[in-house]
N, C-alpha and C. Protein backbone atom coordinates (compact mmCIF):
# COMPACT_ATOMS: atom_id res chain seq x y z
N MET A 1 -10.98 -5.47 -19.76
CA MET A 1 -10.28 -4.85 -19.39
C MET A 1 -9.38 -4.98 -20.65
N SER A 2 -8.53 -4.14 -21.36
CA SER A 2 -7.78 -5.09 -22.37
C SER A 2 -6.46 -6.48 -22.09
N ASP A 3 -6.66 -6.65 -22.88
CA ASP A 3 -5.63 -8.19 -22.80
C ASP A 3 -4.23 -7.72 -22.55
N ASP A 4 -4.23 -6.53 -22.37
CA ASP A 4 -2.66 -5.99 -22.94
C ASP A 4 -2.37 -6.09 -21.34
N LEU A 5 -3.62 -5.70 -19.75
CA LEU A 5 -3.04 -5.75 -18.74
C LEU A 5 -2.03 -6.62 -18.36
N ARG A 6 -1.05 -5.56 -17.89
CA ARG A 6 -0.02 -6.47 -17.08
C ARG A 6 0.17 -5.78 -15.82
N ILE A 7 0.85 -6.79 -14.72
CA ILE A 7 0.71 -6.14 -13.57
C ILE A 7 2.72 -6.89 -13.05
N GLU A 8 3.52 -5.69 -13.58
CA GLU A 8 4.84 -6.15 -12.84
C GLU A 8 5.20 -5.84 -11.72
N PRO A 9 6.68 -6.62 -11.21
CA PRO A 9 7.57 -6.10 -10.25
C PRO A 9 8.02 -4.91 -10.58
N ALA A 10 7.85 -3.67 -9.49
CA ALA A 10 9.22 -1.93 -9.70
C ALA A 10 10.39 -2.45 -9.96
N ARG A 11 10.45 -1.74 -10.89
CA ARG A 11 11.87 -1.73 -11.44
C ARG A 11 12.84 -0.71 -10.76
N GLU A 12 14.69 -0.97 -10.46
CA GLU A 12 14.94 0.27 -9.41
C GLU A 12 14.61 0.93 -10.48
N GLY A 13 14.83 1.28 -12.00
CA GLY A 13 14.53 2.20 -12.93
C GLY A 13 12.81 2.90 -12.70
N ASP A 14 12.18 2.23 -12.72
CA ASP A 14 10.85 3.30 -12.50
C ASP A 14 10.18 3.89 -10.96
N VAL A 15 11.41 4.31 -10.43
CA VAL A 15 11.40 4.67 -8.86
C VAL A 15 10.67 6.75 -9.05
N PRO A 16 10.92 7.63 -10.66
CA PRO A 16 10.45 8.55 -10.53
C PRO A 16 9.38 8.31 -11.08
N LEU A 17 8.51 7.23 -11.43
CA LEU A 17 7.38 6.47 -11.81
C LEU A 17 6.73 6.88 -10.78
N ILE A 18 6.74 5.38 -9.85
CA ILE A 18 6.63 5.79 -8.19
C ILE A 18 6.38 6.87 -8.07
N LEU A 19 7.00 7.39 -7.26
CA LEU A 19 6.83 8.59 -6.53
C LEU A 19 5.58 10.16 -7.69
N THR A 20 6.31 10.00 -9.05
CA THR A 20 4.87 10.25 -9.57
C THR A 20 3.56 9.67 -8.93
N LEU A 21 3.32 8.07 -8.82
CA LEU A 21 1.88 7.71 -8.72
C LEU A 21 2.05 7.74 -7.26
N ILE A 22 2.90 8.08 -6.54
CA ILE A 22 2.59 8.04 -5.23
C ILE A 22 1.67 10.28 -5.50
N LYS A 23 2.45 10.36 -5.58
CA LYS A 23 2.07 12.29 -5.39
C LYS A 23 0.57 11.77 -5.99
N ALA A 24 -0.26 11.39 -7.28
CA ALA A 24 -1.27 11.43 -7.57
C ALA A 24 -2.07 10.80 -6.24
N LEU A 25 -1.92 9.62 -5.98
CA LEU A 25 -2.41 9.20 -4.77
C LEU A 25 -3.30 9.64 -3.68
N ALA A 26 -1.79 10.50 -3.04
CA ALA A 26 -1.70 12.24 -2.47
C ALA A 26 -3.01 13.25 -2.64
N ALA A 27 -3.03 13.25 -3.02
CA ALA A 27 -3.39 14.87 -4.67
C ALA A 27 -4.97 13.89 -4.27
N TYR A 28 -5.65 12.74 -4.84
CA TYR A 28 -7.00 11.67 -4.37
C TYR A 28 -6.80 12.15 -3.09
N GLU A 29 -6.10 11.77 -2.50
CA GLU A 29 -6.74 11.90 -1.03
C GLU A 29 -6.55 12.54 0.10
N ARG A 30 -6.62 14.24 -0.65
CA ARG A 30 -6.72 14.72 -0.25
C ARG A 30 -5.26 15.10 0.55
N LEU A 31 -4.08 14.59 0.54
CA LEU A 31 -3.10 14.33 1.50
C LEU A 31 -2.29 14.63 0.79
N ASP A 32 -1.30 15.85 0.23
CA ASP A 32 -0.41 15.96 -0.44
C ASP A 32 0.48 16.20 0.02
N ARG A 33 0.26 17.34 1.07
CA ARG A 33 0.92 18.20 1.69
C ARG A 33 1.42 17.24 2.81
N GLU A 34 1.25 15.28 3.00
CA GLU A 34 1.55 14.71 3.52
C GLU A 34 2.99 13.86 3.10
N VAL A 35 3.02 13.95 1.76
CA VAL A 35 3.60 13.33 0.53
C VAL A 35 6.02 13.98 1.29
N THR A 36 6.64 13.75 1.78
CA THR A 36 7.54 14.54 1.71
C THR A 36 8.74 13.50 1.07
N ALA A 37 8.09 12.27 0.83
CA ALA A 37 8.37 10.96 0.50
C ALA A 37 9.89 12.07 -0.65
N THR A 38 11.41 11.86 -1.21
CA THR A 38 11.92 11.91 -2.24
C THR A 38 12.00 10.32 -3.78
N GLU A 39 12.99 10.77 -3.77
CA GLU A 39 13.20 9.65 -5.85
C GLU A 39 14.34 8.74 -4.65
N ALA A 40 15.49 9.20 -4.41
CA ALA A 40 16.03 8.87 -2.79
C ALA A 40 15.31 7.63 -2.46
N GLN A 41 14.49 8.10 -1.37
CA GLN A 41 13.99 7.03 -0.10
C GLN A 41 13.03 6.34 -0.91
N VAL A 42 11.92 6.81 -2.04
CA VAL A 42 12.38 5.37 -2.44
C VAL A 42 12.82 4.77 -2.89
N ARG A 43 14.24 5.25 -3.86
CA ARG A 43 14.54 4.00 -3.89
C ARG A 43 15.53 2.92 -2.46
N GLU A 44 15.94 3.29 -1.76
CA GLU A 44 16.67 3.12 -1.00
C GLU A 44 15.29 1.59 0.05
N SER A 45 14.02 2.07 0.50
CA SER A 45 13.36 2.26 0.34
C SER A 45 12.46 0.54 -0.13
N LEU A 46 12.86 0.77 -1.40
CA LEU A 46 12.27 -0.42 -2.56
C LEU A 46 13.41 -1.92 -2.62
N PHE A 47 14.85 -0.74 -3.27
CA PHE A 47 16.51 -1.35 -3.57
C PHE A 47 17.12 -1.19 -3.41
N GLY A 48 17.23 -0.72 -1.57
CA GLY A 48 18.20 -0.44 -1.01
C GLY A 48 18.89 -1.82 -0.69
N ALA A 49 19.53 -1.84 0.39
CA ALA A 49 20.23 -3.66 1.06
C ALA A 49 19.10 -4.29 1.57
N LYS A 50 18.69 -3.47 2.19
CA LYS A 50 17.44 -3.94 3.54
C LYS A 50 16.27 -3.24 2.22
N PRO A 51 15.55 -3.69 1.34
CA PRO A 51 13.86 -2.76 1.63
C PRO A 51 13.34 -3.60 2.13
N HIS A 52 12.36 -2.03 2.36
CA HIS A 52 10.93 -2.70 3.91
C HIS A 52 9.81 -2.77 3.14
N ALA A 53 9.97 -2.62 2.03
CA ALA A 53 8.46 -2.58 0.88
C ALA A 53 9.00 -3.56 -0.12
N GLU A 54 8.06 -3.31 -0.79
CA GLU A 54 7.85 -4.38 -2.65
C GLU A 54 6.39 -3.36 -3.57
N ALA A 55 6.84 -3.33 -4.54
CA ALA A 55 5.85 -2.70 -5.31
C ALA A 55 5.60 -3.62 -6.82
N VAL A 56 3.79 -3.41 -7.00
CA VAL A 56 4.27 -3.71 -8.58
C VAL A 56 3.47 -2.86 -8.93
N ILE A 57 4.51 -2.84 -10.16
CA ILE A 57 2.85 -0.93 -11.50
C ILE A 57 1.97 -2.67 -12.98
N ALA A 58 1.57 -1.79 -12.89
CA ALA A 58 0.12 -1.80 -13.47
C ALA A 58 0.59 -1.25 -15.09
N ARG A 59 0.61 -1.70 -16.26
CA ARG A 59 1.43 -1.54 -17.57
C ARG A 59 -0.38 -1.65 -18.02
N VAL A 60 -0.34 -0.75 -19.43
CA VAL A 60 -1.47 -0.84 -20.46
C VAL A 60 -0.16 -0.55 -21.31
N SER A 61 0.14 -1.61 -22.39
CA SER A 61 1.09 -1.42 -23.87
C SER A 61 2.60 -0.50 -22.43
N SER A 62 3.07 0.27 -22.62
CA SER A 62 3.73 0.68 -22.17
C SER A 62 3.43 2.37 -20.78
N GLU A 63 2.22 2.16 -21.18
CA GLU A 63 1.49 3.27 -20.09
C GLU A 63 1.38 2.33 -18.67
N ALA A 64 2.08 3.20 -17.21
CA ALA A 64 1.27 2.55 -16.09
C ALA A 64 -0.63 3.90 -16.05
N VAL A 65 -0.53 3.24 -15.91
CA VAL A 65 -1.99 2.99 -15.12
C VAL A 65 -2.79 2.27 -13.37
N GLY A 66 -1.24 1.67 -12.85
CA GLY A 66 -1.50 1.42 -11.56
C GLY A 66 -0.58 1.45 -10.93
N PHE A 67 -0.73 0.95 -9.69
CA PHE A 67 0.06 0.93 -8.79
C PHE A 67 0.37 0.55 -7.18
N ALA A 68 0.24 -1.02 -6.45
CA ALA A 68 0.40 -1.06 -5.69
C ALA A 68 1.57 -1.43 -4.70
N VAL A 69 2.10 -1.19 -3.49
CA VAL A 69 3.04 -1.31 -2.50
C VAL A 69 2.44 -1.70 -1.21
N TRP A 70 3.45 -2.76 -0.78
CA TRP A 70 3.47 -3.70 0.35
C TRP A 70 4.32 -4.43 1.28
N PHE A 71 3.64 -4.74 2.09
CA PHE A 71 5.19 -4.92 3.61
C PHE A 71 4.67 -6.00 4.41
N HIS A 72 5.42 -7.07 4.39
CA HIS A 72 4.85 -8.08 5.84
C HIS A 72 4.49 -8.07 6.98
N THR A 73 3.53 -8.63 7.38
CA THR A 73 3.19 -7.41 9.06
C THR A 73 3.79 -9.39 9.55
N TYR A 74 3.84 -9.68 10.55
CA TYR A 74 3.07 -11.17 11.28
C TYR A 74 2.11 -11.04 12.69
N SER A 75 1.56 -11.37 12.18
CA SER A 75 0.29 -12.36 12.55
C SER A 75 0.75 -13.09 14.15
N THR A 76 1.07 -12.13 15.89
CA THR A 76 1.19 -13.76 16.35
C THR A 76 0.13 -14.67 16.63
N PHE A 77 -1.16 -13.87 16.71
CA PHE A 77 -2.07 -15.14 17.14
C PHE A 77 -2.61 -16.12 16.03
N LEU A 78 -2.52 -16.03 14.21
CA LEU A 78 -1.62 -16.87 13.46
C LEU A 78 -0.67 -17.66 13.10
N SER A 79 0.48 -17.26 14.11
CA SER A 79 2.12 -17.42 13.22
C SER A 79 1.66 -17.55 12.34
N LYS A 80 2.09 -16.62 11.95
CA LYS A 80 1.92 -16.95 10.53
C LYS A 80 1.91 -15.19 9.48
N PRO A 81 2.81 -14.88 8.61
CA PRO A 81 2.92 -13.81 7.93
C PRO A 81 1.27 -13.28 7.23
N GLY A 82 1.84 -12.07 7.32
CA GLY A 82 0.89 -11.83 6.40
C GLY A 82 0.96 -10.52 5.62
N LEU A 83 0.34 -9.91 4.86
CA LEU A 83 0.74 -8.96 3.15
C LEU A 83 -0.01 -7.45 3.84
N TYR A 84 0.64 -6.84 4.55
CA TYR A 84 -0.60 -5.59 4.56
C TYR A 84 0.07 -4.55 2.85
N LEU A 85 -1.07 -4.42 2.16
CA LEU A 85 -1.24 -3.71 1.23
C LEU A 85 -1.20 -1.70 2.21
N GLU A 86 0.09 -1.46 1.50
CA GLU A 86 0.15 0.34 1.82
C GLU A 86 -0.39 1.18 1.61
N ASP A 87 -0.32 0.91 -0.52
CA ASP A 87 -0.85 2.09 -0.86
C ASP A 87 -1.47 0.96 -2.53
N LEU A 88 -2.49 1.13 -2.83
CA LEU A 88 -3.32 1.00 -4.37
C LEU A 88 -4.17 2.01 -4.69
N PHE A 89 -3.81 2.27 -6.25
CA PHE A 89 -4.37 3.70 -7.16
C PHE A 89 -3.96 3.32 -8.67
N VAL A 90 -5.52 4.04 -9.21
CA VAL A 90 -5.21 2.83 -10.43
C VAL A 90 -5.57 4.84 -10.77
N VAL A 91 -4.76 5.06 -12.05
CA VAL A 91 -5.34 6.93 -12.23
C VAL A 91 -6.56 6.29 -12.69
N PRO A 92 -7.07 7.87 -12.43
CA PRO A 92 -8.40 8.05 -12.52
C PRO A 92 -9.11 7.20 -13.94
N ALA A 93 -8.79 8.00 -15.42
CA ALA A 93 -9.56 7.52 -16.85
C ALA A 93 -9.26 6.06 -17.04
N TRP A 94 -8.33 5.19 -15.48
CA TRP A 94 -8.27 3.45 -15.74
C TRP A 94 -9.17 2.65 -15.11
N ARG A 95 -9.88 3.44 -13.88
CA ARG A 95 -10.77 2.92 -13.33
C ARG A 95 -12.38 2.70 -13.41
N GLY A 96 -12.67 1.83 -12.98
CA GLY A 96 -13.48 0.68 -13.59
C GLY A 96 -13.58 -0.33 -14.35
N ARG A 97 -12.35 -0.26 -14.49
CA ARG A 97 -11.65 -1.00 -16.25
C ARG A 97 -11.02 -3.27 -15.46
N GLY A 98 -11.70 -2.80 -13.86
CA GLY A 98 -10.55 -4.94 -13.65
C GLY A 98 -9.34 -4.20 -13.47
N VAL A 99 -8.87 -2.90 -13.17
CA VAL A 99 -7.04 -2.70 -12.80
C VAL A 99 -6.57 -2.74 -10.85
N GLY A 100 -7.37 -2.18 -10.62
CA GLY A 100 -8.02 -2.53 -9.21
C GLY A 100 -8.10 -3.70 -8.67
N ARG A 101 -8.83 -4.36 -9.32
CA ARG A 101 -8.70 -5.94 -9.27
C ARG A 101 -7.99 -6.91 -9.52
N ALA A 102 -6.57 -6.65 -10.78
CA ALA A 102 -6.12 -6.73 -11.23
C ALA A 102 -4.92 -6.71 -10.05
N LEU A 103 -4.91 -5.90 -9.72
CA LEU A 103 -3.73 -5.43 -8.70
C LEU A 103 -3.90 -6.66 -7.66
N LEU A 104 -4.93 -6.15 -6.88
CA LEU A 104 -4.90 -7.08 -5.72
C LEU A 104 -4.87 -8.63 -5.72
N GLY A 105 -5.91 -9.10 -7.11
CA GLY A 105 -5.33 -10.31 -7.03
C GLY A 105 -4.34 -10.98 -7.59
N CYS A 106 -2.83 -10.42 -7.89
CA CYS A 106 -1.93 -9.62 -7.64
C CYS A 106 -1.12 -10.44 -6.30
N LEU A 107 -1.16 -9.66 -5.89
CA LEU A 107 -1.44 -9.63 -4.71
C LEU A 107 -1.52 -10.56 -3.67
N ALA A 108 -3.06 -10.85 -3.48
CA ALA A 108 -3.41 -12.30 -2.94
C ALA A 108 -3.32 -13.45 -3.50
N ARG A 109 -2.39 -13.61 -4.61
CA ARG A 109 -1.37 -14.71 -5.52
C ARG A 109 -0.23 -14.76 -4.52
N ILE A 110 0.47 -13.33 -4.39
CA ILE A 110 1.47 -13.11 -3.94
C ILE A 110 1.26 -13.93 -2.13
N ALA A 111 0.59 -13.40 -0.82
CA ALA A 111 -0.38 -13.66 0.16
C ALA A 111 0.05 -15.25 0.07
N VAL A 112 -0.66 -16.13 -0.62
CA VAL A 112 -1.14 -17.51 -0.56
C VAL A 112 0.06 -17.88 -1.13
N GLU A 113 1.17 -17.63 -2.24
CA GLU A 113 2.24 -17.98 -2.51
C GLU A 113 3.35 -17.63 -1.31
N ARG A 114 2.99 -16.68 -0.14
CA ARG A 114 3.98 -16.79 0.82
C ARG A 114 3.79 -17.32 2.19
N GLY A 115 2.59 -18.01 1.80
CA GLY A 115 2.17 -18.59 3.01
C GLY A 115 0.94 -17.73 4.31
N CYS A 116 0.63 -16.01 3.76
CA CYS A 116 0.06 -15.40 4.54
C CYS A 116 -0.84 -15.73 5.66
N GLY A 117 -1.17 -15.73 6.28
CA GLY A 117 -2.17 -16.27 7.03
C GLY A 117 -3.51 -14.54 7.22
N ARG A 118 -3.63 -14.22 6.08
CA ARG A 118 -4.46 -12.76 5.73
C ARG A 118 -3.77 -11.88 5.20
N MET A 119 -4.67 -10.68 5.04
CA MET A 119 -3.52 -9.75 3.78
C MET A 119 -4.87 -8.66 4.01
N GLU A 120 -4.06 -7.70 5.08
CA GLU A 120 -5.08 -6.43 5.71
C GLU A 120 -4.77 -5.09 5.24
N TRP A 121 -5.40 -4.03 4.68
CA TRP A 121 -4.90 -2.67 4.14
C TRP A 121 -6.14 -1.74 4.97
N SER A 122 -5.92 -0.10 4.99
CA SER A 122 -6.83 0.83 5.63
C SER A 122 -7.85 1.61 4.25
N VAL A 123 -8.84 2.36 4.43
CA VAL A 123 -9.23 2.98 3.65
C VAL A 123 -9.92 4.56 4.54
N LEU A 124 -9.82 5.20 3.42
CA LEU A 124 -10.22 6.72 4.39
C LEU A 124 -11.78 6.47 4.15
N ASP A 125 -12.99 6.84 5.87
CA ASP A 125 -13.67 6.22 5.52
C ASP A 125 -14.91 7.53 4.67
N TRP A 126 -14.26 8.02 4.24
CA TRP A 126 -15.17 9.37 3.23
C TRP A 126 -14.83 8.30 1.33
N ASN A 127 -13.52 7.40 0.83
CA ASN A 127 -13.72 6.92 -0.04
C ASN A 127 -14.95 5.92 -0.33
N ASP A 128 -15.93 5.60 -0.28
CA ASP A 128 -17.21 5.34 -0.45
C ASP A 128 -16.70 4.34 -1.85
N LEU A 129 -16.76 4.71 -2.68
CA LEU A 129 -16.15 4.32 -3.98
C LEU A 129 -14.87 3.33 -3.88
N ALA A 130 -13.98 3.25 -3.22
CA ALA A 130 -12.56 2.01 -2.56
C ALA A 130 -14.09 1.22 -1.68
N ILE A 131 -14.44 1.62 -1.03
CA ILE A 131 -15.39 0.93 0.27
C ILE A 131 -16.70 -0.07 -0.68
N GLY A 132 -16.83 0.20 -1.22
CA GLY A 132 -17.66 -0.52 -2.36
C GLY A 132 -17.36 -1.12 -2.40
N PHE A 133 -16.17 -1.39 -3.58
CA PHE A 133 -15.22 -2.07 -4.28
C PHE A 133 -14.45 -3.27 -3.85
N TYR A 134 -14.77 -2.71 -2.28
CA TYR A 134 -13.45 -4.14 -1.13
C TYR A 134 -14.67 -4.81 -1.23
N ARG A 135 -15.98 -4.43 -0.94
CA ARG A 135 -16.95 -4.90 0.10
C ARG A 135 -17.46 -6.77 -0.98
N THR A 136 -17.54 -5.28 -2.67
CA THR A 136 -17.44 -6.72 -3.40
C THR A 136 -16.59 -8.27 -3.42
N ILE A 137 -15.45 -8.14 -2.80
CA ILE A 137 -14.68 -8.73 -3.43
C ILE A 137 -14.80 -10.14 -2.08
N GLY A 138 -15.41 -9.18 -1.21
CA GLY A 138 -14.95 -10.44 0.41
C GLY A 138 -14.32 -9.35 1.08
N ALA A 139 -13.98 -8.36 1.05
CA ALA A 139 -13.39 -7.66 1.94
C ALA A 139 -13.71 -7.90 3.60
N GLN A 140 -13.51 -7.80 4.92
CA GLN A 140 -14.88 -7.41 5.72
C GLN A 140 -13.77 -5.80 6.35
N PRO A 141 -14.76 -5.49 6.49
CA PRO A 141 -13.85 -3.91 8.37
C PRO A 141 -13.79 -4.19 9.31
N MET A 142 -12.82 -4.06 9.61
CA MET A 142 -12.06 -4.53 11.17
C MET A 142 -13.06 -3.73 11.77
N ASP A 143 -14.17 -2.81 12.28
CA ASP A 143 -14.33 -2.07 13.37
C ASP A 143 -14.64 -2.04 14.05
N ALA A 144 -14.17 -2.85 15.33
CA ALA A 144 -13.93 -3.06 16.10
C ALA A 144 -12.45 -2.41 16.69
N TRP A 145 -11.19 -2.29 15.53
CA TRP A 145 -10.75 -0.91 15.33
C TRP A 145 -9.82 -0.75 15.49
N THR A 146 -9.38 0.53 15.98
CA THR A 146 -9.07 1.80 15.43
C THR A 146 -7.50 1.88 15.36
N VAL A 147 -6.85 2.77 14.31
CA VAL A 147 -5.79 3.06 14.01
C VAL A 147 -4.62 3.90 14.88
N TYR A 148 -3.73 4.29 14.93
CA TYR A 148 -3.27 4.45 16.33
C TYR A 148 -2.12 5.26 15.24
N ARG A 149 -1.53 5.68 15.43
CA ARG A 149 -0.30 6.75 14.82
C ARG A 149 0.82 7.96 16.06
N LEU A 150 2.08 7.27 15.47
CA LEU A 150 3.22 8.12 16.52
C LEU A 150 3.84 8.22 15.65
N THR A 151 4.07 9.96 14.90
CA THR A 151 4.74 10.54 13.81
C THR A 151 5.45 11.67 14.75
N GLY A 152 6.84 12.02 13.92
CA GLY A 152 7.16 13.16 14.29
C GLY A 152 7.86 13.62 15.92
N ASP A 153 7.36 14.75 16.11
CA ASP A 153 8.07 14.61 17.96
C ASP A 153 7.07 14.10 18.63
N ALA A 154 5.94 13.24 18.75
CA ALA A 154 5.35 12.35 19.50
C ALA A 154 6.11 10.66 19.10
N LEU A 155 6.23 11.25 18.48
CA LEU A 155 7.71 9.07 17.70
C LEU A 155 9.20 9.72 18.89
N LEU A 156 9.95 10.89 18.45
CA LEU A 156 11.04 10.92 19.00
C LEU A 156 10.69 10.61 20.39
N ARG A 157 9.41 11.14 21.55
CA ARG A 157 9.49 11.92 22.99
C ARG A 157 9.11 9.83 23.03
N ALA A 158 8.94 9.03 22.10
CA ALA A 158 8.18 6.85 22.35
C ALA A 158 10.03 7.08 22.81
N ALA A 159 10.80 7.29 21.50
CA ALA A 159 11.65 6.83 21.68
C ALA A 159 12.36 7.04 22.55
N GLN A 160 12.89 8.17 23.57
CA GLN A 160 13.34 8.20 24.80
C GLN A 160 13.13 7.36 26.02
N TRP A 161 11.32 7.09 25.89
CA TRP A 161 11.72 6.36 27.11
C TRP A 161 12.21 4.88 27.63
N GLU A 162 12.39 5.34 28.52
CA GLU A 162 12.71 3.76 29.05
C GLU A 162 12.29 3.18 30.80
N PRO A 163 13.15 1.94 30.50
CA PRO A 163 11.65 0.64 31.42
C PRO A 163 11.61 1.38 33.06
N VAL A 164 10.47 1.40 33.26
CA VAL A 164 10.37 1.84 34.54
C VAL A 164 10.60 1.05 36.36
N ASP A 165 12.02 1.17 37.44
CA ASP A 165 12.43 0.78 38.26
C ASP A 165 11.09 0.30 39.35
N SER A 166 10.91 -0.34 39.80
CA SER A 166 10.05 -1.09 40.11
C SER A 166 10.33 -1.33 41.82
């Protein structure tokens, strides 16, 4: 890896780059159709009055070679915050050169500095390259857990549920 690799907090001026990296990640994951984010939405969610997530960008010289986006969760069992890695992406030409490890190391340091009890993320079942990498760093799959999701109309319907009188 180049000594020139830097992991820097994203700045508001990076929003177009971040959206480009999000779209590249979606293409890699075969989920292009899922991306509806706009620059305005990315700006608001990362740099607005009440940010929902944070991001870092990996750069070599002036070239962006990867990024990571995360947010905090909370564990009732640990009674501590957690760090949830939403997305980590390394530009294909830079894979296998330590960029992903550097991004994960940066987030692990943030988690430790902020008193987090754990760091978690999801990986697509078919992404054997990522799964192999995660196992080499000591990450363990949560085999007993299944992720569930409400989106779109199902989320809107659930938002209308009221308590049942008994």
